[in-house]
Structure formats: C-alpha cells, structure tokens
Coordinates of C-alpha atoms (C1' of nucleotides) in Angstrom, one line a residue:
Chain A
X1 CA 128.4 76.0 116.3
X2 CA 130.0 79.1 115.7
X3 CA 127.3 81.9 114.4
X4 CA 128.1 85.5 113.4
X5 CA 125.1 87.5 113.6
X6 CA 124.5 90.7 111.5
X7 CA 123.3 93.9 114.0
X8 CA 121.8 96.6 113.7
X9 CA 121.7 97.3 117.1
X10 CA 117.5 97.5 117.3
X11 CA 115.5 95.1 118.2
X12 CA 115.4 92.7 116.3
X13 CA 118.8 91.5 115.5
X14 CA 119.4 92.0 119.2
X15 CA 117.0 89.0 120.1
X16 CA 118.1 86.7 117.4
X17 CA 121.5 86.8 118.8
X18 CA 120.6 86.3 122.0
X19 CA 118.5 83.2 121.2
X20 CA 121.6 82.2 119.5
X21 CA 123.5 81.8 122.0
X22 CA 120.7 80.8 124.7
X23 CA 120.9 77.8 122.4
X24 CA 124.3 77.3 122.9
X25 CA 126.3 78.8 119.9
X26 CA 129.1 80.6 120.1
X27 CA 128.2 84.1 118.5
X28 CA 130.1 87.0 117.3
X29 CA 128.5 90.4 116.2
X30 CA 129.1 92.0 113.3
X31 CA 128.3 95.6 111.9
X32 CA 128.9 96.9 108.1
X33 CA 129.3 100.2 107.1
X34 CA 128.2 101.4 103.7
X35 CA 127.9 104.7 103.3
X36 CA 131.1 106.0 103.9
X37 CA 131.9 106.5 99.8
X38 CA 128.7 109.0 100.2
X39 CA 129.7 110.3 103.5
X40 CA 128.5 113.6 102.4
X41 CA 124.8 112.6 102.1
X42 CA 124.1 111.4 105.4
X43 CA 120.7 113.3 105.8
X44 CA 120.3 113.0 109.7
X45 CA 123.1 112.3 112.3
X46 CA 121.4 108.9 113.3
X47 CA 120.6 107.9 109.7
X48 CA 120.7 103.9 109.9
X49 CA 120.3 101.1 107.0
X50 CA 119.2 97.9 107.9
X51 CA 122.7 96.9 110.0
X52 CA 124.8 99.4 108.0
X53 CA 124.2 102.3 110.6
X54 CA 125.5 105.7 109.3
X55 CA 126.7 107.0 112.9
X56 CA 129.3 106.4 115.5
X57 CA 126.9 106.5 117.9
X58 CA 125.0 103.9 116.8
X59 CA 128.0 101.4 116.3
X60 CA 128.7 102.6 119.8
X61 CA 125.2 101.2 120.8
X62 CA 125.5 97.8 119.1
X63 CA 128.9 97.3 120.7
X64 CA 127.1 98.0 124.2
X65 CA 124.4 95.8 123.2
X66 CA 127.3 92.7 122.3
X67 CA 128.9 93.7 125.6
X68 CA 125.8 93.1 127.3
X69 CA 124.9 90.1 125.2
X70 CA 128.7 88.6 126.0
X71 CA 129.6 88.7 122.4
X72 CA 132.4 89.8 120.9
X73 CA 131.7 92.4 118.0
X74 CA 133.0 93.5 114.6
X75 CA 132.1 96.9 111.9
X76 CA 133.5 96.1 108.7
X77 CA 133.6 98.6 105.9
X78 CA 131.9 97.4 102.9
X79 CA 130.9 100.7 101.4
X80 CA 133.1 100.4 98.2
X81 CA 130.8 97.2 97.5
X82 CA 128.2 98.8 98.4
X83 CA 128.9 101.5 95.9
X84 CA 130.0 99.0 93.0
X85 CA 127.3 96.7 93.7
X86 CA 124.2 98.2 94.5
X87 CA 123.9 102.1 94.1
X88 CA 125.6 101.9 90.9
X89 CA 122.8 100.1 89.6
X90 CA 120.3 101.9 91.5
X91 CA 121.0 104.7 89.4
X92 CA 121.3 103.1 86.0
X93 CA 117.7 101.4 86.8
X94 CA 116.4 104.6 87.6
X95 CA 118.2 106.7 84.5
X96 CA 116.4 103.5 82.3
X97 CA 112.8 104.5 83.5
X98 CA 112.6 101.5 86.1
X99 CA 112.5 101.2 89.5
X100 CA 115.1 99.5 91.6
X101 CA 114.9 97.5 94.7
X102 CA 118.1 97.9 96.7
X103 CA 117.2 95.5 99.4
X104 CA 116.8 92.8 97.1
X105 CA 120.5 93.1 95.6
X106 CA 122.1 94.7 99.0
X107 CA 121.0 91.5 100.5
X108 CA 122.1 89.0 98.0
X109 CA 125.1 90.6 97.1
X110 CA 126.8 92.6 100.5
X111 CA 125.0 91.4 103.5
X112 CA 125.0 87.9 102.9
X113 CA 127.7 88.0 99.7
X114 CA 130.4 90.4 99.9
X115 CA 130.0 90.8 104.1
X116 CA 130.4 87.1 104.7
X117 CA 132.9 86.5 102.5
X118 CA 135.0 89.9 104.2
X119 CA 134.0 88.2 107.1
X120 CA 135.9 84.9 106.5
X121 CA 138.5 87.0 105.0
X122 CA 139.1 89.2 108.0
X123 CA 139.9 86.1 109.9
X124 CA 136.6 85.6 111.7
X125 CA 135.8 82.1 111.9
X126 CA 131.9 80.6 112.0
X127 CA 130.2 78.0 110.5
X128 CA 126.6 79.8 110.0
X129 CA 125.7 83.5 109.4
X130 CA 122.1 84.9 111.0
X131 CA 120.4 87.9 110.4
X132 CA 116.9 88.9 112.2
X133 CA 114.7 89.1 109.1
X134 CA 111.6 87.5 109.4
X135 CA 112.0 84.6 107.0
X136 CA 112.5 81.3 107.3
X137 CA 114.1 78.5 105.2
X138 CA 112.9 75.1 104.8
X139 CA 115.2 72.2 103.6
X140 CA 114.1 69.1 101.6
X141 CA 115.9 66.6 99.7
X142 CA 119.2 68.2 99.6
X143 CA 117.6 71.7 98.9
X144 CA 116.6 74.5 100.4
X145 CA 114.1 77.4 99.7
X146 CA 113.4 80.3 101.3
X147 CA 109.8 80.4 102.9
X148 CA 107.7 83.4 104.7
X149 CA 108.2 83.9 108.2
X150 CA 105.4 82.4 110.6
X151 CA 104.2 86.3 111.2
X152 CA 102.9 86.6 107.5
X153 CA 102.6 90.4 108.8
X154 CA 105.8 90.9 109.5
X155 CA 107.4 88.2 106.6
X156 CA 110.4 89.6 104.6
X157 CA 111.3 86.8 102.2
X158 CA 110.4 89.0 99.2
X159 CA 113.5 90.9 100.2
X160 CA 115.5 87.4 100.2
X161 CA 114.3 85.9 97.3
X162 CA 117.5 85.9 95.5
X163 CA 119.6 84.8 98.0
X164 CA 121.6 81.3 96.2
X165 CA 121.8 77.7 97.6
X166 CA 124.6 78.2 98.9
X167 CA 123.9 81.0 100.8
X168 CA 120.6 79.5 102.2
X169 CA 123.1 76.4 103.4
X170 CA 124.9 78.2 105.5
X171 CA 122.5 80.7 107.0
X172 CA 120.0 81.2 109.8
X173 CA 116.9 83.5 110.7
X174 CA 116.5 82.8 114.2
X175 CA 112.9 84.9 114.3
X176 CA 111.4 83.1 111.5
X177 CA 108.8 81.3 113.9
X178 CA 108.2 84.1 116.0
X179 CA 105.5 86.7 115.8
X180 CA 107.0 90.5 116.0
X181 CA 104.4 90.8 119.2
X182 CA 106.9 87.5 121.1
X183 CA 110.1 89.4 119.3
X184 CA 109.1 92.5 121.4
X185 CA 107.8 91.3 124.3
X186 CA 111.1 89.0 124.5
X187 CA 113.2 91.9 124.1
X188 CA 111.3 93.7 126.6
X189 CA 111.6 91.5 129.2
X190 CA 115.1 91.1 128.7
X191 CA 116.2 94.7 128.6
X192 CA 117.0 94.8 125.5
X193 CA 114.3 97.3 124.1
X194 CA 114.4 101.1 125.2
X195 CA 113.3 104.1 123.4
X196 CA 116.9 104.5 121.4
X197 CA 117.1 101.3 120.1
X198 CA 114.4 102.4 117.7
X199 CA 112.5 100.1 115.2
X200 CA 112.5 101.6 112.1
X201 CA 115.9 100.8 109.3
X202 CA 115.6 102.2 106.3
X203 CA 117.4 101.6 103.2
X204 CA 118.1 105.6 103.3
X205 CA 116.3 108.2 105.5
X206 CA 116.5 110.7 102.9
X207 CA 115.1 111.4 99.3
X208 CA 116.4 108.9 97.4
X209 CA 117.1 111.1 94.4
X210 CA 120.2 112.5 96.8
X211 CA 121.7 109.5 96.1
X212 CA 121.4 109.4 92.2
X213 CA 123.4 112.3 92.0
X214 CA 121.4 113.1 88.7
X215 CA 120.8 116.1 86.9
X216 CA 117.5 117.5 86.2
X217 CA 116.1 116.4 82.6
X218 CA 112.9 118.1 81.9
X219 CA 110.6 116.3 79.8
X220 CA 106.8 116.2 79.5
X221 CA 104.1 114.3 81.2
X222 CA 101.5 113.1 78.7
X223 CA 98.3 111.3 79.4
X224 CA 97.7 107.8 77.3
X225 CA 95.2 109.8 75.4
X226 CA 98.1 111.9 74.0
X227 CA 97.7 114.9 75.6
X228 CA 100.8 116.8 77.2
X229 CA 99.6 117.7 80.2
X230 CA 102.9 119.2 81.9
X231 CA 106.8 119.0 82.7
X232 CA 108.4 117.1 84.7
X233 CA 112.0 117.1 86.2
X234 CA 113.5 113.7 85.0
X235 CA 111.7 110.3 84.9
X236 CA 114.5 108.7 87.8
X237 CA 111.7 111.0 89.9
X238 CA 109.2 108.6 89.0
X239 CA 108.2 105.0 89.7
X240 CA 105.1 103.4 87.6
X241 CA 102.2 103.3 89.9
X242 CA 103.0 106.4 91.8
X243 CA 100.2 109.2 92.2
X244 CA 101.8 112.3 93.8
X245 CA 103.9 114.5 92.3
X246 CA 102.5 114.9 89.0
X247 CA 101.4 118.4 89.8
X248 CA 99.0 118.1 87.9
X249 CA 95.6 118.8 88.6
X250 CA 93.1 117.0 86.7
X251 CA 89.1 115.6 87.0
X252 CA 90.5 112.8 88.6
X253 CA 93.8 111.3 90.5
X254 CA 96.5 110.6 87.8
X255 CA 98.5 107.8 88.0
X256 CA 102.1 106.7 86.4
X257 CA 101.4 104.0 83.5
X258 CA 105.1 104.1 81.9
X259 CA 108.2 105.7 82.0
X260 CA 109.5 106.1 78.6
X261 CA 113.6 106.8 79.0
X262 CA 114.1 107.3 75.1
X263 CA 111.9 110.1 74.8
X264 CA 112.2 111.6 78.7
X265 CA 108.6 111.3 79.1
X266 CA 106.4 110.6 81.9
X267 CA 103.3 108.6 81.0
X268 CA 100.0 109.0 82.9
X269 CA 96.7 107.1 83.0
X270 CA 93.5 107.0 85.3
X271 CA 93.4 104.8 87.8
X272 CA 91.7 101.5 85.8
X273 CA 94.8 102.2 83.5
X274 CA 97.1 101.1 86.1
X275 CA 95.6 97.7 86.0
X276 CA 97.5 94.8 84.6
X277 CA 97.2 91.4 84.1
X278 CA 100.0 89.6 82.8
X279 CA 103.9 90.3 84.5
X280 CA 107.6 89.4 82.9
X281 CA 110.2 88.5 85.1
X282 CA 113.7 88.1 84.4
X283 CA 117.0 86.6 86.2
X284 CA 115.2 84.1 88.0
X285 CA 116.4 82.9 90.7
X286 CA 114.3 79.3 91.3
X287 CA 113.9 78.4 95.5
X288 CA 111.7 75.7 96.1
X289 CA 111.2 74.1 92.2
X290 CA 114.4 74.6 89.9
X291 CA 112.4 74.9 86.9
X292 CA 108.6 74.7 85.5
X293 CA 107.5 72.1 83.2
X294 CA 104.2 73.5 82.7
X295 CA 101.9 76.4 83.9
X296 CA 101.7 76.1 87.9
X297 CA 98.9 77.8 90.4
X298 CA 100.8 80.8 92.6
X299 CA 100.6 83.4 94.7
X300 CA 102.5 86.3 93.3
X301 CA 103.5 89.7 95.2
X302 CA 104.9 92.7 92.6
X303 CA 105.8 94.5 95.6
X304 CA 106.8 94.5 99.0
X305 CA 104.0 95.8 100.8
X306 CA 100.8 93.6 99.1
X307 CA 99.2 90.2 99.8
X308 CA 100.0 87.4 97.5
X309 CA 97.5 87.5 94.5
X310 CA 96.2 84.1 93.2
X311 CA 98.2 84.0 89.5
X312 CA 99.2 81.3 87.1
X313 CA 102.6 81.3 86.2
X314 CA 104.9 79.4 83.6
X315 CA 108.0 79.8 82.2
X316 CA 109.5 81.0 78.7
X317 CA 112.7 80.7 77.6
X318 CA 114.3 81.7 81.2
X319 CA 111.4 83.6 82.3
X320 CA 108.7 84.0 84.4
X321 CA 105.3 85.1 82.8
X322 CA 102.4 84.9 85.7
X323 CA 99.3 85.6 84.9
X324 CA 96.8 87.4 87.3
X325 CA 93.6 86.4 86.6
X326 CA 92.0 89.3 88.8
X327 CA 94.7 91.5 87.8
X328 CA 97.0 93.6 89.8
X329 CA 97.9 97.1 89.7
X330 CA 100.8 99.3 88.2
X331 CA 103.5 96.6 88.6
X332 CA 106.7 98.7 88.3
X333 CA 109.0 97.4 86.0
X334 CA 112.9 96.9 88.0
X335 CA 110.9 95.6 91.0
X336 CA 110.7 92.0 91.6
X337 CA 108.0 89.6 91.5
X338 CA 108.3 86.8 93.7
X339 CA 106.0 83.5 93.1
X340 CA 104.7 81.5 96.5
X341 CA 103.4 77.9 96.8
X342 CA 102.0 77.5 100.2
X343 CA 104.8 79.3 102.6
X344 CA 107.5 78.6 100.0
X345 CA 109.4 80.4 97.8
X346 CA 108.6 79.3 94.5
X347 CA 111.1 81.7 92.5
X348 CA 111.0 85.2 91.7
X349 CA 112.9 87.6 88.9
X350 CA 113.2 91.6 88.2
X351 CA 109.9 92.5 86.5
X352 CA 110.7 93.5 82.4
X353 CA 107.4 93.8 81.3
X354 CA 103.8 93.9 82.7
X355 CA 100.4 94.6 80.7
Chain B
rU1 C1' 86.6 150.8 72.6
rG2 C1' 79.9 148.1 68.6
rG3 C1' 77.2 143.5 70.5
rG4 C1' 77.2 139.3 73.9
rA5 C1' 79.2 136.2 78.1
rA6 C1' 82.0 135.6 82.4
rG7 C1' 85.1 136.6 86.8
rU8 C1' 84.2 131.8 94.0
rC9 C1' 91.0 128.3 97.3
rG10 C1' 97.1 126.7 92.8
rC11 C1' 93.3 124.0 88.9
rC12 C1' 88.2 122.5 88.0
rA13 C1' 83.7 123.6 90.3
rA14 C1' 78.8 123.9 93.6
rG15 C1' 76.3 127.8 95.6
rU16 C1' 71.1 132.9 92.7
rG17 C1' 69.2 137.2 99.6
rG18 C1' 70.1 134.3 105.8
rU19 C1' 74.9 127.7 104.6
rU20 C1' 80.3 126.7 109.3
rA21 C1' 81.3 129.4 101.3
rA22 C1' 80.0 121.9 98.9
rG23 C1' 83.0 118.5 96.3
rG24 C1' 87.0 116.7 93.1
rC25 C1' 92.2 117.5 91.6
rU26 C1' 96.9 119.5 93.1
rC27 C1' 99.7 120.6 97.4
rC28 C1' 101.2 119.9 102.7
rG29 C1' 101.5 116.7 107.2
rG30 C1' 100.9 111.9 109.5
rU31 C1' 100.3 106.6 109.1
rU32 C1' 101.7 102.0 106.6
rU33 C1' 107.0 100.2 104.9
rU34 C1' 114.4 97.4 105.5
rU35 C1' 113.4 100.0 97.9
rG36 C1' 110.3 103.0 95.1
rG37 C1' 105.1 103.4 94.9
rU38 C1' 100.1 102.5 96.5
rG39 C1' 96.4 102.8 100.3
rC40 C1' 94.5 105.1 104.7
rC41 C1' 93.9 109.5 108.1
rG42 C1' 94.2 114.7 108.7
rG43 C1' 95.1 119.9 106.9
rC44 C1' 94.2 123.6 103.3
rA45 C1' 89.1 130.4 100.9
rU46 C1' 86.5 134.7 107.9
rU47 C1' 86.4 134.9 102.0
rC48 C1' 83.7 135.0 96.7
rG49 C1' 88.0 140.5 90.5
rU50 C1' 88.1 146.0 92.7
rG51 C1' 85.2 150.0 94.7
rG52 C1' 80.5 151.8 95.9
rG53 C1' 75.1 151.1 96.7
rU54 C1' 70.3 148.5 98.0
rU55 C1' 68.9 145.4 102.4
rC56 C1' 68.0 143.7 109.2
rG57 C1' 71.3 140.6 106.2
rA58 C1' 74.7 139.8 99.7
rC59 C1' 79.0 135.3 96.7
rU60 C1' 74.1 135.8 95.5
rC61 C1' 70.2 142.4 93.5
rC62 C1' 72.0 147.4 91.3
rC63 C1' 76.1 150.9 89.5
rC64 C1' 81.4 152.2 88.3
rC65 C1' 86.0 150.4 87.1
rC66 C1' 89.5 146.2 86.0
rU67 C1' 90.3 141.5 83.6
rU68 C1' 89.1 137.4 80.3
rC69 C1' 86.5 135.1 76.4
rC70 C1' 83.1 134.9 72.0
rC71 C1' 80.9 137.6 67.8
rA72 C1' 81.3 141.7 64.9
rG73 C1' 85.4 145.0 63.3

RNA sequence: UGGGAAGUCGCCAAGUGGUUAAGGCUCCGGUUUUUGGUGCCGGCAUUCGUGGGUUCGACUCCCCCCUUCCCAG
C-alpha cells in the first residue's frame, strides 16, 4: 500500500512513518504550509503548526528526517485554504462573541480535506493518508468511527471528531495503540528524537488576537448582578470561562459567564456562576451511531483538555442537547462538544447554547 | 477653613508598642495543552500619607502639615 504521511518533522509523525514503512508500505512525506498569506505575523523564527511549520529550517529538518527515513518528501502550499477556510472563520466566531477551535476545522477541512485532495492533485499517488495523532478508528459493519487513542492521556480524537466517512476510509493513525512513553522511547532508540526536533506544535505561537487583525472596541464588563464593573478592549479578547484578564479586582476571582456581541459587553459571574448543566450542539457530525432514537448514557468533553463527564444526551431537530447531571463548567459557546460511548466516538457538534 | 472619621502593596484588607508587615483580588512568570480557556506552582510593600517627637524599640502613642469622607455651613 502506498501511504503519504503528514510531518511535522517532531516526534511523533516521524515514528508513525517509520512504522509505516517497517510494515511494508511504500511512504511518501508530505509538509503544508499555511501561513504564508500572513507571512508578516510569524512571531518567532521557528514558529510551527501542527505539520504546517512556518520556517525553512524546519522544512529543511523534515526533509532530513524523510532522507533518513528513505522517503521521498513533499511541502505543499495550502495557505490560501487555510486563510479561506479556517482563519476566516476564526475571526467571525470571535467578532460573534464565541470561541473558535481551529484544530477542529483545520483538520477536517485542510489536513485531511483540502491537503489530500492537492495531494492527489499534484500527482502524488497513495491509497491511504496517516497522520501521528493519537486516535484511533474502529470499523464495524461497513462504518467507521473515530475512537480515543489507547493512551487516554495523550488521545486527540476531540480534535478529529468531524472528520467524514469518507475521510476515516481512507486514513490511518499509526500511534493510536501506542502510549506517548513507547512513541518516545521508540524514537529514541532509533535516532530519531534530539533536542531540535522539539515536542510542542501549536496552532500559533503567538497571541492569537495577531491573527484577528481586529480593532479595539471598548465596551464594558458588567457582573450578572448588573453592575459595570470596568472596560474592556473588545469581546474577540475573551472566551467564556476565562479568569484573567478582567483587571478587575474584586472579593473574589471573576469569571467570563457570556459574551454579548450586540451590546460589546463582557459578562462576568463568580465562580458557581460558571456552572452549567445542559449543552447545545450544532452541525453534528454522527461517528459511531448515525442518529439517536432516544435519550442515550455518554461521556461528554466541552473542551479539549477535560475528562469525559457522565451526561445524557438526545437529539432535537438536528441537535445535540446533553445533559450533565453533575454539571460542568463555563462551556464556551464555538467550541465543540464531543459525545463518547466506551472508546468511541459517538458524535459531536459546535456548542450554540449551554445553561 | 465649625464638628466628626479616616489615611497599610494597583484594589480590598488584617495588624493597636517588639510579627519575616497576614490574607483575598488584580498583575507577572512557569506548568498543563495541536484552539481559546480552566486548573496547578511560584513571584509581587525593608515598608505602613508627609515631617517631627516619645521609647531600648512604633504601622501601632503624641504633635504639625497634606489628603479623603461624613455632618453642619
């Protein structure tokens, strides 16, 4: 089988290629660029995005890996994609008082949409496309749903939730069975791990408001009592949940409840006011079930970065309402929730409302 | 310029003769993290409105001045 593997150059996407092709496949390399259109932002010289690296030298390291890997290697420029697909509505979401997740589109629609497709276009022939997220995908009867990696620690289906059928069919995560601690010690032992192939890819190493490219809009910050309780420099600065910033000092920590975009105001609560139990999704995407007759028992994550909460979800019209019975906290509307049975993917959908 | 009260870190606020001048909030740094945010860890007044005085020793007692607030004008 012919696999073209998606590199960063770090760790990670260096050992799933190599297991690739210890298994036998033919592999290719390949490297998007996608910052090009906003050139002028790079923050740091060595500023990287997942395997969208911003500088020459690091597409200069991921070539050196291939080369020592004995695979060929390809950078395609996606960057006008990028721009179209993803930071456009980045911004919008944040101009509307929510809170985008790039990942989540960037995933669905460049790395494993647009990229693939350039991919094909540019003449590159393979039959499966890999990546070295930690996720894994599970096929039954015909379909196939995502499913958390094997590491739970490390597990970044949340990210891949939205990825289609068709795109699960013809794709691969070679390190969903492995623990990050193997991963490592794998790449270690190997050569493949030195101090500049460094760990960490970020979506953007700088303040994410560079990349809005909005003007300041002050507005006031008012407490759910009513109280105005001070300015603040445009509500695309804020994400419900969030605690610093507020510059305000008060008897206790102040939290964001809700960002009203109509009004340009920023509204803040106590902690306990944060606390919600019922979440909204829309544009569903449906993994391992394809619809919900009636209520089912979940596990639901709001965010990236929190353990599944017990809820019990059901659907309306073509959403997702989960309840939490022990609640959850400051769900931020433009994230995602995503539902789990088990280790699969149930569904998941942008969060539009949460109380 | 009559009467009363008060001035301790950016904000709030303990401390009333001997403390390393609490604590909370804000802020800053780190950590966690392929978004944002949360959480966690750490940092943050040699100084108590100013100037004198009493005392072995004062943020704590006394006096002047400055400032603020309340009442009366």
């Amino acid at each position: 089988m012919r696999v073209l593997v998606g590199m960063s150059g770090g760790v990670d996407s260096t050992l799933a290629a190599h297991l690739l092709k210890e298994q036998g496949h033919e592999v290719i390399g390949v490297t998007m660029t996608i910052w090009s259109e906003r050139a002028h932002l790079t923050p740091k010289e060595d500023s990287r995005s997942c395997f969208a690296p911003n500088s020459a030298e690091t597409i200069a390291r991921v070539k050196e890996t291939c080369e020592k890997l004995g695979i060929e290697h390809t950078t395609l420029e996606l960057s006008k994609n990028f721009e179209e697909l993803v930071l456009a509505n980045f911004t919008t979401e944040y101009l509307s008082g929510r809170t985008p997740n790039p990942c989540v589109w960037c995933n669905t629609l460049i790395k494993f949409g647009a990229m693939v497709d350039y991919a094909k276009e540019s003449g590159l022939v393979f039959d499966t496309f890999a990546t070295g997220h930690y996720a894994r995908i599970i096929e039954s009867e015909g379909r196939f749903s995502l499913a958390r990696a094997l590491d739970v620690k490390k597990d970044q289906s949340y990210f891949l939730y939205r990825l289609s059928q068709k795109q699960l069919a013809t794709t691969c995560f070679p390190l969903g069975s492995l623990t990050k601690e193997e991963v490592l010690a794998r790449a270690i032992s190997l050569g493949y791990h030195s101090p500049e192939i460094e760990e960490s890819q970020d979506f953007y190493d700088g303040d994410y408001t560079d990349l809005l490219e909005i003007e300041d809009k002050l507005g006031k910050i008012v407490h759910l009592d009513g109280r105005a309780l001070g300015e603040h420099r445009g509500i695309h600065r804020y994400t419900i949940g969030q605690r610093k910033g507020l510059g305000i000092a008060a008897e206790r920590p102040l939290y964001v409840i809700a960002l009203d975009a109509k009004a340009n105001e920023v509204i803040v609560g106590y902690q306990e006011d944060t606390l919600q139990h019922t979440v909204v999704a829309k544009e569903v995407v449906w993994q391992s079930r394809t619809s919900l007759d009636q209520p089912v028992a979940a596990m639901g994550k709001v965010r990236s970065a929190s353990t599944p909460t017990a809820c019990m979800v059901h659907q309306e019209k073509g959403r997702l309402v989960a309840h939490f019975p022990d609640g959850i906290h400051a769900a931020a509307l433009g994230q995602s929730l995503v539902l789990y049975e088990e280790d699969r993917v149930l569904a998941g959908g942008i969060i539009s409302e949460a109380f």
